[in-house]
Coordinates of C-alpha atoms and ligand atoms in Angstrom, one line a residue:
M26 CA 11.6 -93.2 -4.5
F27 CA 11.5 -95.4 -1.6
P28 CA 12.4 -95.3 1.4
L29 CA 12.1 -91.6 1.8
A30 CA 14.6 -89.6 2.7
D31 CA 15.4 -89.5 6.4
D32 CA 14.6 -85.1 6.8
F33 CA 12.1 -85.2 4.7
N34 CA 9.2 -82.6 4.5
A35 CA 6.0 -83.9 5.9
T36 CA 4.0 -80.6 6.5
S37 CA 4.0 -79.9 2.8
W38 CA 1.3 -81.3 1.2
N39 CA 4.2 -80.2 -2.1
D40 CA 6.9 -82.5 -0.9
L41 CA 3.9 -84.9 -0.5
E42 CA 1.2 -84.5 -3.4
P43 CA 4.4 -86.5 -5.9
V44 CA 4.6 -89.5 -3.3
A45 CA 1.3 -90.5 -2.9
R46 CA 0.9 -90.0 -6.6
N47 CA 3.5 -92.3 -7.1
L48 CA 1.9 -94.9 -4.5
L49 CA -1.5 -94.2 -6.3
E50 CA -0.5 -94.9 -10.6
R51 CA 1.7 -97.2 -10.0
P52 CA 1.0 -100.8 -11.8
V53 CA -0.3 -103.8 -8.7
E54 CA 0.0 -106.6 -10.8
D55 CA 0.9 -109.6 -8.6
A56 CA 0.5 -109.7 -4.7
D57 CA 4.6 -108.9 -4.3
D58 CA 3.6 -105.9 -5.7
L59 CA 1.3 -105.2 -3.4
E60 CA 3.5 -106.7 -0.3
S61 CA 5.7 -104.2 -1.6
L62 CA 3.0 -101.0 -2.0
F63 CA 2.0 -101.7 1.7
K64 CA 6.0 -100.9 2.4
D65 CA 5.7 -97.4 0.9
I66 CA 2.0 -96.4 2.6
S67 CA 4.1 -97.2 5.7
D68 CA 6.0 -95.2 5.0
M69 CA 4.5 -92.4 3.9
A70 CA 2.6 -92.7 7.3
E71 CA 6.0 -92.4 9.3
H72 CA 6.7 -89.4 7.7
V73 CA 3.6 -88.4 8.0
S74 CA 3.0 -89.0 11.6
E75 CA 5.6 -88.4 13.0
A76 CA 5.4 -84.9 11.3
G77 CA 2.1 -84.7 12.9
A78 CA 3.4 -85.5 16.1
K79 CA 5.9 -83.3 15.8
L80 CA 3.8 -80.2 15.9
Y81 CA 1.1 -81.8 17.8
I82 CA 4.4 -81.3 20.4
G83 CA 5.2 -77.9 20.0
M84 CA 2.0 -76.6 20.2
T85 CA 0.8 -78.0 23.9
C86 CA 3.9 -77.7 25.4
D87 CA 3.1 -73.7 24.3
T88 CA -0.1 -73.1 23.4
E89 CA 0.7 -69.7 23.7
N90 CA 2.8 -69.8 21.1
E91 CA 0.4 -68.5 18.2
E92 CA 3.4 -69.8 14.9
K93 CA 3.4 -73.4 17.0
Q94 CA -0.3 -73.2 17.1
S95 CA -1.0 -72.6 13.1
A96 CA 2.0 -74.7 12.2
F97 CA -0.4 -77.7 13.8
M98 CA -4.0 -76.3 12.4
S99 CA -2.6 -76.1 9.3
F100 CA -0.8 -79.5 9.3
V101 CA -4.5 -80.4 10.5
E102 CA -5.9 -78.1 7.1
N103 CA -3.8 -78.7 4.6
V104 CA -2.0 -82.0 5.0
R105 CA -4.2 -83.9 7.0
P106 CA -7.4 -83.6 5.0
K107 CA -5.2 -84.4 2.0
M108 CA -4.1 -87.2 3.2
S109 CA -7.3 -88.8 4.1
E110 CA -9.0 -88.7 0.5
V111 CA -5.5 -90.7 -0.6
S112 CA -6.3 -93.2 1.8
N113 CA -9.2 -93.6 0.9
K114 CA -8.4 -93.8 -2.3
I115 CA -5.9 -96.6 -2.2
D116 CA -7.6 -98.0 -0.5
L117 CA -10.3 -98.4 -3.3
K118 CA -8.0 -99.8 -5.5
I119 CA -6.5 -102.4 -3.2
A120 CA -9.6 -103.3 -2.5
G121 CA -10.1 -103.9 -6.1
L122 CA -8.0 -106.1 -6.8
D123 CA -8.9 -109.6 -8.1
F124 CA -5.8 -111.8 -5.8
L125 CA -6.4 -110.7 -2.1
G126 CA -6.7 -113.6 -1.5
S127 CA -3.4 -114.9 -2.1
L128 CA -1.7 -112.8 0.2
P129 CA -0.5 -114.0 2.7
E130 CA -2.3 -114.4 7.1
R131 CA -0.3 -111.5 8.3
Y132 CA -2.4 -108.9 5.9
D133 CA -5.9 -110.5 7.6
L134 CA -6.6 -107.6 9.7
I135 CA -4.5 -105.1 8.0
L136 CA -7.8 -105.8 5.0
R137 CA -10.0 -105.3 6.8
S138 CA -9.9 -102.1 8.7
M139 CA -9.3 -100.8 5.0
Q140 CA -12.2 -102.6 4.5
N141 CA -13.7 -100.8 7.3
S142 CA -12.5 -97.8 6.8
I143 CA -14.0 -97.8 3.1
E144 CA -17.8 -98.2 4.2
I145 CA -17.9 -95.3 6.4
F146 CA -15.8 -93.1 4.3
R147 CA -17.4 -90.0 2.7
E148 CA -15.9 -87.6 1.8
E149 CA -18.3 -84.4 2.8
N150 CA -17.1 -85.6 6.4
I151 CA -13.6 -84.9 5.8
P152 CA -14.1 -81.0 6.6
L153 CA -16.6 -81.8 8.7
S154 CA -13.4 -83.6 10.6
V155 CA -11.5 -80.7 10.4
E156 CA -14.0 -78.2 11.8
C157 CA -14.4 -80.8 14.8
T158 CA -10.8 -80.1 15.4
R159 CA -11.0 -76.9 15.5
L160 CA -13.3 -76.7 18.0
S161 CA -11.6 -79.4 20.0
T162 CA -8.4 -77.4 20.1
E163 CA -9.6 -74.1 20.2
Y164 CA -11.5 -75.9 23.6
Q165 CA -7.9 -77.0 24.7
K166 CA -6.8 -73.2 24.4
I167 CA -9.5 -72.6 26.2
T168 CA -8.6 -74.6 29.5
G169 CA -5.0 -74.6 29.2
A170 CA -4.5 -70.8 29.6
M171 CA -7.6 -71.1 33.2
T172 CA -4.9 -69.5 35.5
V173 CA -6.4 -68.2 39.5
E174 CA -5.3 -65.9 41.6
F175 CA -4.1 -68.3 44.8
D176 CA -1.9 -67.5 48.2
G177 CA -0.1 -64.8 46.4
M178 CA 0.6 -66.0 43.0
E179 CA -1.3 -67.2 39.7
R180 CA -1.4 -70.6 39.6
T181 CA -2.5 -73.3 36.2
M182 CA -5.3 -75.7 36.9
P183 CA -2.5 -78.8 37.7
Q184 CA -1.2 -76.4 40.0
M185 CA -3.6 -76.0 42.2
R186 CA -4.4 -79.1 42.7
K187 CA -1.4 -79.9 45.8
F188 CA -4.5 -76.8 47.3
L189 CA -7.4 -79.9 47.0
E190 CA -5.0 -82.4 48.7
S191 CA -4.9 -80.0 51.7
N192 CA -5.7 -81.4 55.1
D193 CA -6.6 -77.9 56.2
R194 CA -11.3 -77.8 55.2
D195 CA -10.8 -73.9 54.3
I196 CA -8.0 -74.3 52.3
R197 CA -9.8 -77.2 50.4
R198 CA -13.2 -75.3 49.9
L199 CA -11.4 -71.8 48.7
A200 CA -9.4 -73.3 45.8
W201 CA -12.0 -75.5 44.8
T202 CA -14.5 -72.2 45.0
K203 CA -12.2 -70.3 43.1
I204 CA -10.9 -72.6 40.7
R205 CA -15.2 -73.5 40.2
E206 CA -15.6 -69.3 39.1
R207 CA -12.6 -69.4 37.0
R208 CA -14.1 -72.5 35.1
M209 CA -17.6 -71.0 34.9
V210 CA -16.4 -67.9 33.0
D211 CA -15.9 -69.8 29.7
S212 CA -18.7 -72.1 30.6
E213 CA -21.5 -71.1 28.2
R214 CA -18.4 -70.8 25.0
I215 CA -17.7 -74.5 26.6
S216 CA -21.4 -75.3 26.4
E217 CA -21.9 -73.9 22.1
I218 CA -18.5 -75.8 21.0
M219 CA -19.9 -79.4 22.7
D220 CA -23.5 -78.1 21.4
D221 CA -21.8 -77.3 17.6
L222 CA -19.6 -81.3 18.3
V223 CA -22.4 -82.8 18.5
R224 CA -24.3 -81.6 16.0
I225 CA -21.7 -81.7 13.3
R226 CA -20.4 -85.8 14.3
H227 CA -24.2 -86.5 14.2
N228 CA -24.2 -85.1 10.7
I229 CA -20.7 -87.4 9.8
A230 CA -22.6 -90.4 11.3
I231 CA -25.5 -89.0 9.0
N232 CA -23.5 -89.2 5.6
S233 CA -21.8 -92.4 6.5
G234 CA -25.3 -94.2 6.8
F235 CA -25.4 -94.9 10.4
E236 CA -28.8 -93.8 12.1
N237 CA -26.5 -92.0 15.3
Y238 CA -22.7 -91.5 16.1
V239 CA -22.5 -94.1 18.3
D240 CA -23.1 -96.8 15.7
Y241 CA -20.5 -94.9 13.8
A242 CA -18.3 -94.3 16.1
F243 CA -18.3 -97.5 17.0
R244 CA -17.3 -98.6 13.9
S245 CA -14.4 -95.8 13.0
M246 CA -13.3 -96.5 16.1
E247 CA -13.3 -100.4 14.6
R248 CA -14.5 -101.6 17.6
F249 CA -15.5 -105.5 16.6
D250 CA -15.1 -106.9 19.1
Y251 CA -17.5 -105.7 21.6
T252 CA -20.7 -103.5 21.3
P253 CA -22.4 -100.8 22.5
K254 CA -24.4 -103.0 24.5
D255 CA -21.7 -104.6 26.4
C256 CA -20.6 -100.6 27.3
L257 CA -24.0 -100.8 29.2
A258 CA -23.4 -104.4 30.7
F259 CA -20.2 -103.0 31.9
H260 CA -22.1 -99.5 32.9
E261 CA -24.5 -101.4 35.5
A262 CA -22.0 -104.3 36.5
V263 CA -19.9 -101.6 37.6
E264 CA -23.1 -100.2 39.5
I265 CA -23.9 -103.1 40.9
H266 CA -20.0 -104.1 42.5
C267 CA -17.9 -100.1 42.6
M268 CA -20.8 -97.7 44.1
P269 CA -21.1 -100.6 47.6
L270 CA -17.7 -100.1 47.8
I271 CA -17.3 -96.5 46.7
H272 CA -19.7 -95.6 49.4
S273 CA -18.4 -97.5 52.7
I274 CA -14.6 -96.0 51.8
N275 CA -16.3 -92.6 52.2
E276 CA -18.9 -93.4 54.8
E277 CA -15.3 -94.6 56.9
R278 CA -13.6 -90.6 55.7
R279 CA -16.7 -89.0 56.6
N280 CA -17.0 -91.0 60.3
G281 CA -13.2 -90.1 60.4
F282 CA -13.2 -86.4 60.0
E283 CA -15.9 -86.4 62.4
Y284 CA -18.3 -84.3 59.5
D285 CA -21.7 -83.7 59.1
E286 CA -22.0 -84.3 55.5
L287 CA -19.0 -84.3 52.8
M288 CA -18.7 -81.4 50.6
P289 CA -17.5 -81.7 47.0
W290 CA -13.9 -80.0 47.9
D291 CA -13.5 -83.3 50.8
V292 CA -13.8 -86.4 47.9
N293 CA -12.4 -85.6 44.8
E294 CA -15.5 -85.7 41.5
K295 CA -13.4 -87.6 39.1
S296 CA -10.8 -89.6 41.0
G297 CA -12.5 -90.0 44.4
D298 CA -9.7 -89.2 46.0
S299 CA -10.1 -87.4 49.5
P300 CA -6.8 -85.9 52.2
D301 CA -5.8 -87.4 55.2
I302 CA -8.1 -88.6 57.6
F303 CA -6.0 -88.6 60.2
G304 CA -4.2 -85.6 59.1
R305 CA -1.0 -86.6 58.0
P306 CA 0.5 -84.2 55.0
P307 CA 0.2 -84.5 51.1
L308 CA 2.6 -87.6 49.9
Q309 CA 5.2 -86.0 48.6
P310 CA 6.8 -88.6 46.4
F311 CA 9.4 -86.6 45.4
E312 CA 10.3 -82.7 44.9
E313 CA 11.9 -81.8 41.6
V314 CA 10.8 -83.0 38.1
D315 CA 14.7 -84.7 38.0
D316 CA 13.7 -87.0 41.1
L317 CA 11.1 -88.3 39.8
V318 CA 12.8 -89.2 36.8
S319 CA 15.5 -91.1 39.1
I320 CA 12.9 -92.9 41.4
T321 CA 10.7 -94.1 38.9
L322 CA 14.2 -95.7 36.7
K323 CA 15.3 -97.4 40.2
V324 CA 11.5 -99.0 40.2
F325 CA 11.6 -100.3 36.9
H326 CA 15.5 -101.3 37.2
S327 CA 13.9 -103.2 40.9
L328 CA 10.9 -104.7 38.8
S329 CA 12.5 -106.2 35.6
P330 CA 16.0 -105.4 34.0
E331 CA 14.6 -105.4 31.2
L332 CA 11.9 -102.7 31.7
G333 CA 14.5 -100.5 33.5
E334 CA 17.2 -100.2 30.8
M335 CA 13.7 -99.7 28.5
F336 CA 13.2 -96.5 30.5
N337 CA 16.6 -95.5 30.1
R338 CA 16.3 -95.3 26.4
L339 CA 14.1 -92.3 26.9
I340 CA 16.2 -90.7 29.5
E341 CA 18.6 -91.0 27.0
G342 CA 16.2 -90.3 24.0
E343 CA 15.2 -87.3 25.6
V344 CA 11.7 -87.4 24.9
L345 CA 10.4 -86.3 27.7
D346 CA 8.8 -83.4 29.2
L347 CA 7.7 -83.5 32.4
D348 CA 7.0 -80.3 34.5
S349 CA 4.0 -77.8 34.5
R350 CA 4.4 -74.2 32.7
K351 CA 2.4 -71.9 32.4
G352 CA 1.0 -72.2 28.5
K353 CA 1.3 -76.2 28.8
A354 CA -1.9 -77.9 27.8
P355 CA -3.1 -80.1 30.7
G356 CA -2.8 -83.8 31.2
G357 CA -0.5 -86.4 30.0
Y358 CA 0.0 -88.5 27.2
Q359 CA 1.8 -90.3 24.9
Y360 CA 3.4 -90.4 21.2
N361 CA 5.0 -92.2 19.5
L362 CA 8.1 -90.5 16.8
E363 CA 6.9 -93.6 14.3
K364 CA 10.0 -92.4 12.2
T365 CA 12.9 -91.9 15.3
G366 CA 11.2 -94.9 16.5
L367 CA 10.3 -92.6 20.4
P368 CA 7.4 -92.6 22.1
F369 CA 7.2 -88.6 23.8
I370 CA 6.1 -88.4 26.9
F371 CA 4.1 -85.2 27.9
M372 CA 2.8 -84.7 31.8
N373 CA 2.3 -81.2 34.4
A374 CA 4.8 -82.8 37.1
S375 CA 4.2 -80.8 40.5
G376 CA 5.2 -83.0 43.2
Q377 CA 2.3 -85.7 43.7
Q378 CA 2.1 -89.0 43.8
G379 CA -0.3 -88.7 41.4
D380 CA 2.3 -87.9 39.5
V381 CA 4.4 -91.0 39.9
E382 CA 1.3 -92.9 38.8
T383 CA 1.1 -90.7 35.6
M384 CA 4.6 -91.3 35.0
I385 CA 4.4 -94.7 34.9
H386 CA 1.1 -95.0 32.9
E387 CA 3.0 -93.3 30.6
A388 CA 6.3 -94.8 30.7
G389 CA 3.6 -98.2 29.9
H390 CA 2.6 -96.9 26.5
A391 CA 6.4 -96.0 25.9
F392 CA 6.8 -100.6 26.9
H393 CA 4.0 -101.0 24.6
T394 CA 5.7 -98.7 21.8
M395 CA 9.2 -100.2 22.5
Y396 CA 8.1 -104.0 22.3
C397 CA 6.5 -103.8 19.3
S398 CA 8.9 -101.5 18.1
H399 CA 10.2 -104.6 15.6
H400 CA 6.7 -104.6 12.9
D401 CA 8.5 -103.5 9.6
L402 CA 4.7 -101.9 9.0
I403 CA 3.0 -98.9 11.0
Q404 CA -0.5 -100.6 10.6
D405 CA 1.7 -103.5 12.4
R406 CA 2.3 -101.4 15.2
N407 CA -0.8 -99.0 15.6
Y408 CA -2.3 -101.8 18.3
P409 CA -6.2 -100.8 19.6
I410 CA -6.5 -98.5 22.2
E411 CA -8.3 -100.4 24.4
F412 CA -4.8 -103.1 25.1
A413 CA -3.0 -100.0 25.3
E414 CA -4.3 -99.2 28.1
V415 CA -3.6 -102.6 29.4
A416 CA 0.0 -101.8 28.5
S417 CA 0.1 -98.7 31.0
M418 CA -2.3 -99.7 33.7
S419 CA -0.6 -102.6 34.3
M420 CA 2.4 -101.2 35.5
E421 CA 0.7 -98.8 37.6
L422 CA -0.6 -101.8 39.2
L423 CA 2.9 -103.8 38.5
T424 CA 5.2 -101.5 40.0
Q425 CA 2.7 -100.9 43.2
P426 CA 5.6 -103.8 45.4
Y427 CA 8.8 -101.4 44.1
W428 CA 7.2 -97.9 45.4
G429 CA 8.8 -98.0 48.6
E430 CA 12.1 -96.3 46.5
F431 CA 9.8 -92.7 47.1
Y432 CA 9.2 -93.1 50.2
D433 CA 10.9 -93.4 53.4
S434 CA 8.5 -96.0 55.7
K435 CA 6.3 -98.9 54.7
E436 CA 3.2 -96.6 56.2
T437 CA 3.5 -93.8 53.6
T438 CA 3.8 -96.6 51.0
D439 CA 1.2 -98.4 51.8
R440 CA -1.0 -95.0 52.0
A441 CA 0.2 -94.5 48.4
R442 CA -1.2 -97.5 47.5
K443 CA -4.5 -97.3 49.2
M444 CA -4.7 -94.4 47.5
H445 CA -3.7 -95.8 44.7
L446 CA -5.9 -99.3 44.5
E447 CA -9.3 -97.1 46.2
A448 CA -8.6 -94.7 42.7
I449 CA -8.8 -97.5 40.3
I450 CA -12.6 -98.2 41.8
G451 CA -13.6 -94.4 41.9
L452 CA -11.8 -94.1 38.3
L453 CA -14.4 -96.8 36.9
A454 CA -17.2 -94.9 38.0
W455 CA -16.4 -91.9 36.6
I456 CA -15.3 -93.7 33.4
C457 CA -19.3 -95.4 33.2
R458 CA -20.0 -91.9 33.9
I459 CA -18.4 -90.4 30.9
D460 CA -19.6 -92.7 28.9
A461 CA -23.1 -93.2 30.4
F462 CA -22.5 -89.6 29.3
Q463 CA -21.7 -89.9 26.0
H464 CA -24.2 -93.1 25.2
W465 CA -26.7 -90.2 26.2
M466 CA -25.3 -87.5 24.3
Y467 CA -25.3 -88.9 21.1
S468 CA -28.5 -91.2 20.5
N469 CA -30.0 -87.7 21.7
P470 CA -28.5 -85.7 19.6
N471 CA -31.2 -83.2 19.5
H472 CA -31.3 -82.5 23.4
T473 CA -31.5 -79.3 24.9
R474 CA -29.0 -78.0 27.7
E475 CA -31.4 -78.4 29.9
E476 CA -31.5 -81.6 29.0
R477 CA -28.5 -82.5 28.7
S478 CA -27.6 -81.0 32.3
K479 CA -30.8 -83.3 33.2
A480 CA -29.1 -86.7 32.0
W481 CA -25.3 -85.5 33.2
L482 CA -27.4 -84.7 37.5
D483 CA -29.4 -88.3 37.0
L484 CA -25.5 -89.7 35.9
R485 CA -23.7 -88.4 38.8
A486 CA -26.5 -89.8 41.5
K487 CA -26.1 -93.1 40.1
Y488 CA -22.0 -92.7 39.7
G489 CA -21.4 -89.6 42.1
P490 CA -19.5 -90.1 46.2
K491 CA -22.9 -88.9 48.6
T492 CA -20.8 -84.7 47.9
N493 CA -23.4 -81.7 49.1
W494 CA -23.2 -79.8 46.1
N495 CA -25.7 -77.4 47.7
G496 CA -25.0 -73.5 46.4
F497 CA -23.4 -75.0 43.5
E498 CA -25.9 -76.4 41.6
E499 CA -24.7 -75.3 37.4
D500 CA -21.3 -76.1 38.5
E501 CA -22.4 -79.6 39.4
A502 CA -24.4 -79.8 35.8
L503 CA -21.4 -78.7 34.0
F504 CA -19.2 -80.6 35.9
W505 CA -18.6 -82.6 33.0
Q506 CA -16.8 -80.0 31.5
T507 CA -13.3 -80.9 32.6
Q508 CA -13.1 -84.0 30.6
G509 CA -10.7 -83.1 27.7
H510 CA -12.3 -86.8 26.1
L511 CA -15.5 -85.7 25.4
F512 CA -14.3 -82.8 23.1
G513 CA -11.9 -83.5 21.9
A514 CA -11.7 -87.9 21.4
P515 CA -15.2 -88.6 21.5
F516 CA -16.2 -91.9 22.8
Y517 CA -12.8 -92.6 24.1
Y518 CA -13.0 -93.5 27.3
I519 CA -14.5 -96.4 28.1
E520 CA -10.9 -98.1 26.8
Y521 CA -9.9 -97.5 30.3
G522 CA -12.1 -99.1 31.7
I523 CA -11.8 -101.8 29.8
A524 CA -7.7 -101.9 29.7
Q525 CA -8.6 -101.5 33.9
L526 CA -9.6 -105.0 33.4
G527 CA -7.2 -106.6 31.5
A528 CA -5.0 -104.9 34.3
L529 CA -6.7 -105.8 36.9
Q530 CA -5.9 -109.3 36.1
I531 CA -2.1 -109.2 35.0
W532 CA -1.8 -107.4 38.5
M533 CA -3.8 -110.9 40.4
T534 CA -1.3 -113.2 38.3
Q535 CA 1.5 -110.6 39.8
L536 CA 0.0 -111.8 43.3
D537 CA 0.8 -115.9 42.2
D538 CA 3.9 -115.7 40.1
P539 CA 5.3 -112.1 39.9
E540 CA 7.2 -113.8 36.7
K541 CA 4.8 -115.1 34.5
A542 CA 2.8 -112.2 35.0
L543 CA 5.9 -109.9 33.2
N544 CA 6.5 -112.3 30.6
D545 CA 2.5 -112.6 29.8
Y546 CA 3.1 -108.4 29.6
A547 CA 5.4 -108.5 27.4
N548 CA 4.7 -111.6 25.6
A549 CA 1.6 -109.7 24.7
M550 CA 3.1 -106.4 23.8
K551 CA 5.1 -107.5 21.3
L552 CA 2.1 -108.5 19.5
G553 CA 1.5 -104.8 18.5
N554 CA -1.7 -104.6 16.1
T555 CA -1.0 -108.1 14.8
R556 CA -3.7 -110.0 16.2
T557 CA -7.5 -109.3 17.2
L558 CA -8.2 -107.8 20.4
P559 CA -9.6 -110.9 22.5
H560 CA -6.7 -112.6 20.8
L561 CA -4.8 -110.0 22.5
F562 CA -6.1 -110.3 26.3
E563 CA -5.9 -114.2 25.1
S564 CA -1.8 -114.4 24.9
A565 CA -1.7 -112.1 28.1
D566 CA -3.7 -114.6 29.4
I567 CA -6.6 -112.7 30.9
E568 CA -9.8 -112.7 29.9
L569 CA -11.7 -109.6 27.9
S570 CA -15.0 -110.2 29.4
F571 CA -17.6 -107.6 30.7
D572 CA -19.6 -110.4 32.8
E573 CA -21.4 -109.1 36.0
G574 CA -19.4 -112.4 38.0
H575 CA -16.1 -111.8 36.3
I576 CA -16.4 -107.9 36.8
G577 CA -17.4 -108.4 40.5
N578 CA -14.0 -111.1 41.2
L579 CA -11.5 -108.1 40.2
V580 CA -13.3 -105.9 43.0
S581 CA -13.5 -107.9 45.3
S582 CA -9.7 -109.1 44.6
V583 CA -9.1 -104.7 45.0
R584 CA -11.1 -104.9 48.6
K585 CA -9.4 -107.8 49.7
S586 CA -5.7 -105.7 48.9
L587 CA -7.3 -102.9 50.7
S588 CA -8.3 -104.8 53.9
E589 CA -4.4 -105.9 53.8
L590 CA -2.3 -102.6 54.2
S591 CA -1.2 -101.0 57.0
V592 CA -3.2 -97.9 56.9
Ligands
ZN163 ZN1 -3.3 -94.1 28.5

């Protein structure tokens, strides 16, 4: 039966059932039997993962295609719940063996993760998880279908971004207002979806014996190396060190623009970006998606021949879907095709500097995947998400010296670099705002919508830019609805912040010794999931720390680099 054939159909439970039965029923007498069981479990998991990946990719590339939508939902409803039951039974079978102590050390983390899943697994949570996936898929469908009529054309939300960057304040105001009006049409349903998600997730936590979903989420996400309290300390350090820098950047803009006050269409609420104070046109790093790909290839080749070669393999593997089309889900992601051995990259490019950063970011994930592809067990390749984002975010910073490939002058390149560094600080504030919001929502699961709005506005006062939302109070109170992670990937957000702290440290290494930075990067990424999070950080010669002074140092170094740029 093993290894399963390449064309094995893992979208069908009928095909999977005998495979699962074999894994469950076969005798496991000694460590050798157990090692081959681990290998075969991994084989099945690779097939199931790739089948799910392909259905998800199919759906997000074409959200209006009912067939693809229902194929994915059928997989979610029929295969995943059964797989989750089977893997719990396999975990229990393995946990009950009396010779686990004689397994080689390389299985320690796999066993820890298995023990953890057993402790939090409850059968009654399976249908609840399916319901959460259904609700977040509905959210995705609602937001993916949003378009507005603008400048004589129907446009998707990602396509509207360029008008928000316009130098003409009236165009920005008009575009921003149109987008907000469109979003408010669906805001009631989206609020209901969040009501349901909070209620269901709280029940999942209670069923598993936790006080609330915060504690459950930390355990189910295998956050063994930091606590909710560490996250709160992180939020505070960002408030202390990032907010003054953000306010001074915005004050410089307000003066530059000669405005009395900044409006929400002057400063991007999430990224902290704003149009150019000198009135220069928005950056145009490329026109066609093909150019984005070929220039990015050059950038990676300049940074390192090895990374250039790896990016080339992605191009040749035809695993890039990069342009923005109606009906395509928003955002960007990288999804591993575990069987094929390649990552798939999804994004909505429309010719902006942000697209360059997303391309490089997702390529960083792809490099991580490729660097650890030599591990034969899927569990050993499944790197922790905090470290996954170190791989992607440090690529954004490490490629900065080569961004000149996209632009024709040092001034323009410096402008792009300035925007990126400012956005890192802006994003840290947004990450902490979203994370603090989730901590609040799930610590107070019986909150009303009014209380939720108030909690959001309180956080906005701490972490938001000083822009004037008068006349748009309802939009302001519901702005969290634009953050998809809150729906589909609860608590998966602080990882970006933790990872940014790691990425900034690798970048600081590069400032002194570029070659060491690349070696540190590769060494750590090659470990995949075979070390704990603090150990992975150590392998890259960086520190996993939420210490206020440490974060203050990183922010100072961004401040210094900003002051050295020619714009
Ligand atoms: Zn990422």
